[in-house]
Each structure stands twice: as C-alpha cells, then as structure tokens.
Tab-separated table of N, CA and C in Angstrom:
chain	number	residue	atom	x	y	z
A	1	MET	N	-25.289	22.209	14.620
A	1	MET	CA	-24.321	21.748	15.587
A	1	MET	C	-24.093	20.244	15.446
A	2	ARG	N	-25.159	19.501	15.210
A	2	ARG	CA	-25.017	18.055	15.029
A	2	ARG	C	-24.133	17.735	13.833
A	3	LEU	N	-24.316	18.503	12.772
A	3	LEU	CA	-23.513	18.288	11.565
A	3	LEU	C	-22.035	18.521	11.858
A	4	LEU	N	-21.741	19.556	12.617
A	4	LEU	CA	-20.363	19.846	12.974
A	4	LEU	C	-19.753	18.709	13.798
A	5	ILE	N	-20.507	18.184	14.736
A	5	ILE	CA	-20.037	17.071	15.556
A	5	ILE	C	-19.839	15.826	14.697
A	6	LEU	N	-20.776	15.577	13.800
A	6	LEU	CA	-20.671	14.432	12.906
A	6	LEU	C	-19.438	14.542	12.013
A	7	LEU	N	-19.225	15.717	11.423
A	7	LEU	CA	-18.064	15.915	10.558
A	7	LEU	C	-16.759	15.784	11.335
A	8	SER	N	-16.731	16.300	12.542
A	8	SER	CA	-15.542	16.184	13.375
A	8	SER	C	-15.240	14.716	13.679
A	9	GLY	N	-16.269	13.967	14.019
A	9	GLY	CA	-16.090	12.540	14.285
A	9	GLY	C	-15.635	11.787	13.056
A	10	LEU	N	-16.192	12.127	11.909
A	10	LEU	CA	-15.810	11.478	10.656
A	10	LEU	C	-14.353	11.760	10.322
A	11	LEU	N	-13.926	13.004	10.474
A	11	LEU	CA	-12.533	13.349	10.199
A	11	LEU	C	-11.585	12.636	11.147
A	12	THR	N	-11.955	12.523	12.385
A	12	THR	CA	-11.138	11.794	13.353
A	12	THR	C	-11.033	10.329	12.966
A	13	PHE	N	-12.146	9.737	12.581
A	13	PHE	CA	-12.165	8.338	12.161
A	13	PHE	C	-11.295	8.126	10.927
A	14	LEU	N	-11.450	9.001	9.940
A	14	LEU	CA	-10.688	8.845	8.699
A	14	LEU	C	-9.199	9.028	8.931
A	15	SER	N	-8.818	9.978	9.757
A	15	SER	CA	-7.396	10.169	10.003
A	15	SER	C	-6.827	8.986	10.774
A	16	ALA	N	-7.614	8.385	11.638
A	16	ALA	CA	-7.150	7.201	12.370
A	16	ALA	C	-7.004	6.020	11.428
A	17	GLN	N	-7.813	5.964	10.376
A	17	GLN	CA	-7.762	4.861	9.427
A	17	GLN	C	-6.671	5.035	8.378
A	18	ALA	N	-6.237	6.258	8.161
A	18	ALA	CA	-5.259	6.512	7.109
A	18	ALA	C	-3.870	6.077	7.560
A	19	GLU	N	-3.147	5.449	6.678
A	19	GLU	CA	-1.776	5.061	6.939
A	19	GLU	C	-0.873	6.049	6.219
A	20	GLU	N	0.154	6.438	6.875
A	20	GLU	CA	1.081	7.401	6.317
A	20	GLU	C	1.806	6.832	5.095
A	21	VAL	N	1.957	7.648	4.085
A	21	VAL	CA	2.683	7.281	2.873
A	21	VAL	C	4.140	7.688	3.061
A	22	ASP	N	5.069	6.800	2.721
A	22	ASP	CA	6.497	7.085	2.852
A	22	ASP	C	7.202	6.660	1.571
A	23	GLN	N	7.172	7.549	0.577
A	23	GLN	CA	7.760	7.209	-0.712
A	23	GLN	C	9.276	7.087	-0.643
A	24	ALA	N	9.927	7.899	0.176
A	24	ALA	CA	11.388	7.816	0.288
A	24	ALA	C	11.803	6.447	0.822
A	25	ALA	N	11.126	5.981	1.869
A	25	ALA	CA	11.430	4.657	2.420
A	25	ALA	C	11.109	3.565	1.404
A	26	ALA	N	10.035	3.761	0.659
A	26	ALA	CA	9.656	2.771	-0.357
A	26	ALA	C	10.733	2.663	-1.431
A	27	LEU	N	11.210	3.796	-1.924
A	27	LEU	CA	12.243	3.772	-2.958
A	27	LEU	C	13.528	3.140	-2.442
A	28	ALA	N	13.906	3.438	-1.211
A	28	ALA	CA	15.107	2.828	-0.629
A	28	ALA	C	14.922	1.325	-0.468
A	29	THR	N	13.760	0.908	-0.023
A	29	THR	CA	13.491	-0.516	0.177
A	29	THR	C	13.495	-1.264	-1.139
A	30	LEU	N	12.989	-0.647	-2.184
A	30	LEU	CA	12.944	-1.310	-3.490
A	30	LEU	C	14.335	-1.536	-4.077
A	31	GLN	N	15.357	-0.896	-3.522
A	31	GLN	CA	16.730	-1.138	-3.955
A	31	GLN	C	17.252	-2.479	-3.440
A	32	ARG	N	16.589	-3.015	-2.424
A	32	ARG	CA	16.993	-4.302	-1.851
A	32	ARG	C	16.504	-5.454	-2.723
A	33	ALA	N	17.343	-6.419	-2.921
A	33	ALA	CA	17.001	-7.573	-3.761
A	33	ALA	C	15.887	-8.421	-3.158
A	34	ASP	N	15.737	-8.384	-1.838
A	34	ASP	CA	14.739	-9.229	-1.186
A	34	ASP	C	13.392	-8.538	-0.976
A	35	SER	N	13.231	-7.337	-1.510
A	35	SER	CA	11.962	-6.617	-1.310
A	35	SER	C	10.883	-7.099	-2.277
A	36	LEU	N	9.647	-6.955	-1.829
A	36	LEU	CA	8.484	-7.288	-2.654
A	36	LEU	C	7.696	-6.016	-2.924
A	37	LEU	N	7.261	-5.842	-4.147
A	37	LEU	CA	6.428	-4.710	-4.534
A	37	LEU	C	5.050	-5.254	-4.867
A	38	ILE	N	4.053	-4.827	-4.107
A	38	ILE	CA	2.703	-5.355	-4.276
A	38	ILE	C	1.739	-4.236	-4.637
A	39	ASP	N	1.031	-4.446	-5.724
A	39	ASP	CA	-0.015	-3.546	-6.208
A	39	ASP	C	-1.334	-4.060	-5.653
A	40	VAL	N	-1.999	-3.270	-4.836
A	40	VAL	CA	-3.246	-3.724	-4.210
A	40	VAL	C	-4.481	-3.176	-4.917
A	41	ARG	N	-4.302	-2.670	-6.136
A	41	ARG	CA	-5.437	-2.173	-6.922
A	41	ARG	C	-6.215	-3.338	-7.533
A	42	SER	N	-7.300	-3.006	-8.218
A	42	SER	CA	-8.116	-4.017	-8.889
A	42	SER	C	-7.356	-4.589	-10.089
A	43	SER	N	-7.799	-5.727	-10.570
A	43	SER	CA	-7.152	-6.341	-11.737
A	43	SER	C	-7.276	-5.446	-12.968
A	44	GLU	N	-8.372	-4.713	-13.083
A	44	GLU	CA	-8.547	-3.789	-14.208
A	44	GLU	C	-7.518	-2.663	-14.143
A	45	GLU	N	-7.314	-2.102	-12.957
A	45	GLU	CA	-6.321	-1.035	-12.794
A	45	GLU	C	-4.921	-1.561	-13.091
A	46	PHE	N	-4.629	-2.754	-12.611
A	46	PHE	CA	-3.327	-3.373	-12.826
A	46	PHE	C	-3.093	-3.607	-14.316
A	47	SER	N	-4.096	-4.076	-15.017
A	47	SER	CA	-3.976	-4.334	-16.455
A	47	SER	C	-3.720	-3.055	-17.246
A	48	ALA	N	-4.231	-1.935	-16.747
A	48	ALA	CA	-4.053	-0.660	-17.428
A	48	ALA	C	-2.635	-0.107	-17.259
A	49	GLY	N	-1.897	-0.639	-16.310
A	49	GLY	CA	-0.519	-0.200	-16.077
A	49	GLY	C	-0.107	-0.493	-14.658
A	50	ALA	N	1.105	-1.014	-14.511
A	50	ALA	CA	1.619	-1.349	-13.180
A	50	ALA	C	3.101	-1.020	-13.132
A	51	LEU	N	3.619	-0.899	-11.925
A	51	LEU	CA	5.046	-0.648	-11.759
A	51	LEU	C	5.830	-1.910	-12.097
A	52	PRO	N	7.020	-1.755	-12.668
A	52	PRO	CA	7.835	-2.921	-13.039
A	52	PRO	C	8.118	-3.812	-11.832
A	53	GLY	N	7.884	-5.101	-12.009
A	53	GLY	CA	8.147	-6.074	-10.964
A	53	GLY	C	7.050	-6.223	-9.927
A	54	ALA	N	5.969	-5.487	-10.086
A	54	ALA	CA	4.886	-5.549	-9.095
A	54	ALA	C	4.083	-6.835	-9.233
A	55	ILE	N	3.660	-7.323	-8.082
A	55	ILE	CA	2.739	-8.459	-7.991
A	55	ILE	C	1.395	-7.880	-7.599
A	56	ARG	N	0.311	-8.336	-8.228
A	56	ARG	CA	-1.005	-7.811	-7.864
A	56	ARG	C	-1.708	-8.734	-6.886
A	57	ILE	N	-2.073	-8.162	-5.761
A	57	ILE	CA	-2.944	-8.831	-4.792
A	57	ILE	C	-3.888	-7.746	-4.290
A	58	GLY	N	-5.162	-7.897	-4.541
A	58	GLY	CA	-6.137	-6.903	-4.091
A	58	GLY	C	-6.064	-6.694	-2.587
A	59	HIS	N	-6.300	-5.478	-2.147
A	59	HIS	CA	-6.172	-5.166	-0.714
A	59	HIS	C	-7.075	-6.033	0.155
A	60	GLU	N	-8.219	-6.429	-0.391
A	60	GLU	CA	-9.145	-7.258	0.383
A	60	GLU	C	-8.710	-8.723	0.436
A	61	GLU	N	-7.741	-9.106	-0.391
A	61	GLU	CA	-7.251	-10.484	-0.448
A	61	GLU	C	-5.869	-10.663	0.161
A	62	ILE	N	-5.238	-9.576	0.542
A	62	ILE	CA	-3.823	-9.644	0.919
A	62	ILE	C	-3.568	-10.526	2.139
A	63	ALA	N	-4.423	-10.466	3.126
A	63	ALA	CA	-4.212	-11.276	4.338
A	63	ALA	C	-4.235	-12.771	4.012
A	64	ALA	N	-5.095	-13.169	3.089
A	64	ALA	CA	-5.227	-14.583	2.736
A	64	ALA	C	-4.108	-15.063	1.815
A	65	GLN	N	-3.507	-14.153	1.040
A	65	GLN	CA	-2.544	-14.576	0.031
A	65	GLN	C	-1.088	-14.257	0.333
A	66	ILE	N	-0.815	-13.410	1.299
A	66	ILE	CA	0.561	-12.944	1.512
A	66	ILE	C	1.531	-14.067	1.859
A	67	ALA	N	1.103	-15.035	2.642
A	67	ALA	CA	2.020	-16.106	3.065
A	67	ALA	C	2.566	-16.906	1.884
A	68	SER	N	1.823	-16.961	0.779
A	68	SER	CA	2.304	-17.725	-0.381
A	68	SER	C	3.467	-17.026	-1.092
A	69	ILE	N	3.574	-15.709	-0.962
A	69	ILE	CA	4.683	-15.014	-1.619
A	69	ILE	C	5.699	-14.444	-0.631
A	70	ALA	N	5.290	-14.286	0.622
A	70	ALA	CA	6.193	-13.754	1.652
A	70	ALA	C	5.981	-14.506	2.959
A	71	PRO	N	6.450	-15.740	3.036
A	71	PRO	CA	6.268	-16.496	4.280
A	71	PRO	C	7.073	-15.926	5.449
A	72	ASP	N	8.182	-15.236	5.149
A	72	ASP	CA	9.012	-14.623	6.182
A	72	ASP	C	8.430	-13.261	6.549
A	73	LYS	N	8.023	-13.113	7.778
A	73	LYS	CA	7.378	-11.870	8.217
A	73	LYS	C	8.360	-10.718	8.380
A	74	ASP	N	9.642	-10.977	8.146
A	74	ASP	CA	10.643	-9.911	8.120
A	74	ASP	C	10.947	-9.459	6.691
A	75	SER	N	10.268	-10.037	5.706
A	75	SER	CA	10.462	-9.625	4.314
A	75	SER	C	10.023	-8.178	4.145
A	76	PRO	N	10.835	-7.358	3.459
A	76	PRO	CA	10.403	-5.986	3.193
A	76	PRO	C	9.315	-5.978	2.110
A	77	VAL	N	8.181	-5.375	2.437
A	77	VAL	CA	7.029	-5.334	1.535
A	77	VAL	C	6.653	-3.889	1.282
A	78	VAL	N	6.575	-3.521	0.003
A	78	VAL	CA	6.165	-2.181	-0.405
A	78	VAL	C	4.827	-2.304	-1.105
A	79	LEU	N	3.864	-1.524	-0.655
A	79	LEU	CA	2.495	-1.568	-1.190
A	79	LEU	C	2.149	-0.252	-1.887
A	80	TYR	N	1.358	-0.350	-2.961
A	80	TYR	CA	0.839	0.870	-3.587
A	80	TYR	C	-0.535	0.603	-4.172
A	81	CYS	N	-1.260	1.683	-4.438
A	81	CYS	CA	-2.592	1.600	-5.051
A	81	CYS	C	-2.812	2.859	-5.885
A	82	ARG	N	-4.044	3.298	-6.020
A	82	ARG	CA	-4.332	4.497	-6.803
A	82	ARG	C	-4.060	5.773	-6.011
A	83	SER	N	-4.397	5.777	-4.728
A	83	SER	CA	-4.273	6.995	-3.940
A	83	SER	C	-3.473	6.839	-2.653
A	84	GLY	N	-3.276	5.616	-2.198
A	84	GLY	CA	-2.616	5.361	-0.926
A	84	GLY	C	-3.564	4.842	0.143
A	85	ARG	N	-4.862	4.951	-0.093
A	85	ARG	CA	-5.844	4.498	0.898
A	85	ARG	C	-5.879	2.974	0.997
A	86	ARG	N	-6.030	2.296	-0.138
A	86	ARG	CA	-6.085	0.825	-0.112
A	86	ARG	C	-4.756	0.216	0.324
A	87	SER	N	-3.652	0.830	-0.082
A	87	SER	CA	-2.357	0.315	0.369
A	87	SER	C	-2.193	0.537	1.872
A	88	GLY	N	-2.791	1.587	2.407
A	88	GLY	CA	-2.792	1.800	3.847
A	88	GLY	C	-3.586	0.732	4.578
A	89	LEU	N	-4.729	0.364	4.014
A	89	LEU	CA	-5.531	-0.706	4.607
A	89	LEU	C	-4.790	-2.042	4.547
A	90	ALA	N	-4.135	-2.291	3.415
A	90	ALA	CA	-3.367	-3.530	3.264
A	90	ALA	C	-2.204	-3.558	4.248
A	91	LYS	N	-1.565	-2.420	4.464
A	91	LYS	CA	-0.470	-2.329	5.433
A	91	LYS	C	-0.966	-2.689	6.827
A	92	GLN	N	-2.111	-2.161	7.202
A	92	GLN	CA	-2.688	-2.483	8.509
A	92	GLN	C	-2.954	-3.982	8.624
A	93	SER	N	-3.469	-4.591	7.567
A	93	SER	CA	-3.745	-6.035	7.571
A	93	SER	C	-2.469	-6.842	7.762
A	94	LEU	N	-1.414	-6.460	7.031
A	94	LEU	CA	-0.151	-7.194	7.135
A	94	LEU	C	0.487	-7.013	8.507
A	95	GLU	N	0.425	-5.821	9.033
A	95	GLU	CA	0.990	-5.593	10.367
A	95	GLU	C	0.219	-6.379	11.429
A	96	ALA	N	-1.092	-6.507	11.251
A	96	ALA	CA	-1.892	-7.304	12.187
A	96	ALA	C	-1.499	-8.777	12.123
A	97	LEU	N	-0.981	-9.215	10.983
A	97	LEU	CA	-0.515	-10.599	10.828
A	97	LEU	C	0.917	-10.780	11.330
A	98	GLY	N	1.566	-9.691	11.708
A	98	GLY	CA	2.920	-9.783	12.247
A	98	GLY	C	4.032	-9.389	11.292
A	99	TYR	N	3.710	-8.886	10.110
A	99	TYR	CA	4.744	-8.430	9.184
A	99	TYR	C	5.338	-7.137	9.733
A	100	ARG	N	6.686	-7.069	9.727
A	100	ARG	CA	7.360	-5.984	10.423
A	100	ARG	C	7.958	-4.912	9.512
A	101	GLN	N	8.117	-5.197	8.234
A	101	GLN	CA	8.735	-4.227	7.324
A	101	GLN	C	7.785	-3.919	6.165
A	102	VAL	N	6.694	-3.260	6.469
A	102	VAL	CA	5.677	-2.953	5.467
A	102	VAL	C	5.632	-1.446	5.266
A	103	ILE	N	5.679	-1.029	4.007
A	103	ILE	CA	5.683	0.392	3.679
A	103	ILE	C	4.543	0.708	2.725
A	104	ASN	N	3.798	1.740	3.052
A	104	ASN	CA	2.756	2.262	2.158
A	104	ASN	C	3.438	3.286	1.252
A	105	ALA	N	3.621	2.923	-0.013
A	105	ALA	CA	4.289	3.801	-0.971
A	105	ALA	C	3.332	4.800	-1.614
A	106	GLY	N	2.037	4.646	-1.386
A	106	GLY	CA	1.084	5.620	-1.902
A	106	GLY	C	0.560	5.305	-3.283
A	107	ALA	N	0.501	6.335	-4.114
A	107	ALA	CA	-0.197	6.276	-5.394
A	107	ALA	C	0.693	5.856	-6.561
A	108	TYR	N	0.145	5.020	-7.399
A	108	TYR	CA	0.821	4.568	-8.624
A	108	TYR	C	1.304	5.759	-9.450
A	109	ASP	N	0.428	6.727	-9.696
A	109	ASP	CA	0.788	7.870	-10.544
A	109	ASP	C	1.910	8.710	-9.946
A	110	ASP	N	2.051	8.708	-8.626
A	110	ASP	CA	3.145	9.439	-7.987
A	110	ASP	C	4.450	8.650	-8.037
A	111	LEU	N	4.354	7.334	-7.965
A	111	LEU	CA	5.551	6.484	-7.933
A	111	LEU	C	6.167	6.267	-9.303
A	112	LEU	N	5.350	6.168	-10.323
A	112	LEU	CA	5.847	5.845	-11.662
A	112	LEU	C	6.969	6.784	-12.106
A	113	PRO	N	6.796	8.102	-12.051
A	113	PRO	CA	7.906	8.966	-12.493
A	113	PRO	C	9.139	8.854	-11.604
A	114	LEU	N	8.965	8.588	-10.321
A	114	LEU	CA	10.110	8.446	-9.420
A	114	LEU	C	10.933	7.214	-9.768
A	115	LEU	N	10.259	6.126	-10.105
A	115	LEU	CA	10.971	4.892	-10.470
A	115	LEU	C	11.620	5.023	-11.839
A	116	GLU	N	10.989	5.759	-12.744
A	116	GLU	CA	11.566	5.936	-14.072
A	116	GLU	C	12.864	6.752	-14.015
A	117	THR	N	12.945	7.707	-13.086
A	117	THR	CA	14.166	8.509	-12.972
A	117	THR	C	15.304	7.726	-12.344
A	118	GLU	N	14.983	6.646	-11.626
A	118	GLU	CA	16.026	5.827	-10.995
A	118	GLU	C	16.638	4.807	-11.939
A	119	GLU	N	16.017	4.590	-13.068
A	119	GLU	CA	16.529	3.569	-14.013
A	119	GLU	C	17.766	4.041	-14.714
C-alpha cells in the first residue's frame, strides 16, 4: 500500500512538473522574423546536431543568460531539447522571469522532420 501511495504521489509530482509540448504553436512562431529558437540540450548534444538557427543555452543556464539575447520579455521564444522535459523546465524558468511568449516545442528528433518539410 505504501508503494502505491508513493507511486501516486510521484506521478502527481511529475505531471505537475511537466510542461505541455505545443509543436504546432512552435512551428507557427518560428515563421515570425522576431522569434528565437533555443536549444536547451548539452553542448555535446548540440554539437551532434541542432535545428537551423538555434542558439544553445543549457536549461540550467537559461535564467542567467536569456536577457543577453532576449531583453524584451514579449519576444517569442521557442525551446527544445531531447525529450521536452528540459525545455519544459526552461519554459517555467523564463515564465517566472516574466517572459510571456514561451513555447515548449518538445524533442529535437520530432521537430527536425517537421522543419525539413517546411523548407
């Protein structure tokens, strides 16, 4: 019974921590000239392949570095990572700083073919 309660609590915690992925909104936002595409993966992951035009800022560094590339808190910002978890955390950080147009685009591997078909 304790295990069931623990698992239930863990699932509740994880779902509360997860940020929703919205690839359709991300693709529409990336059509705007003023949008920023930020890869929040590690430098090793970024070096192995990144989306065209992406800037890399690790999810743990985004709060400290965002003002240097997006001083306007109304700038549209699209975030992605390997699975959507780190970009969700980065989205929460940016929203806590007052950024109003932040989108979690989810996983690099899911976005790459979508962007290639738009070219």
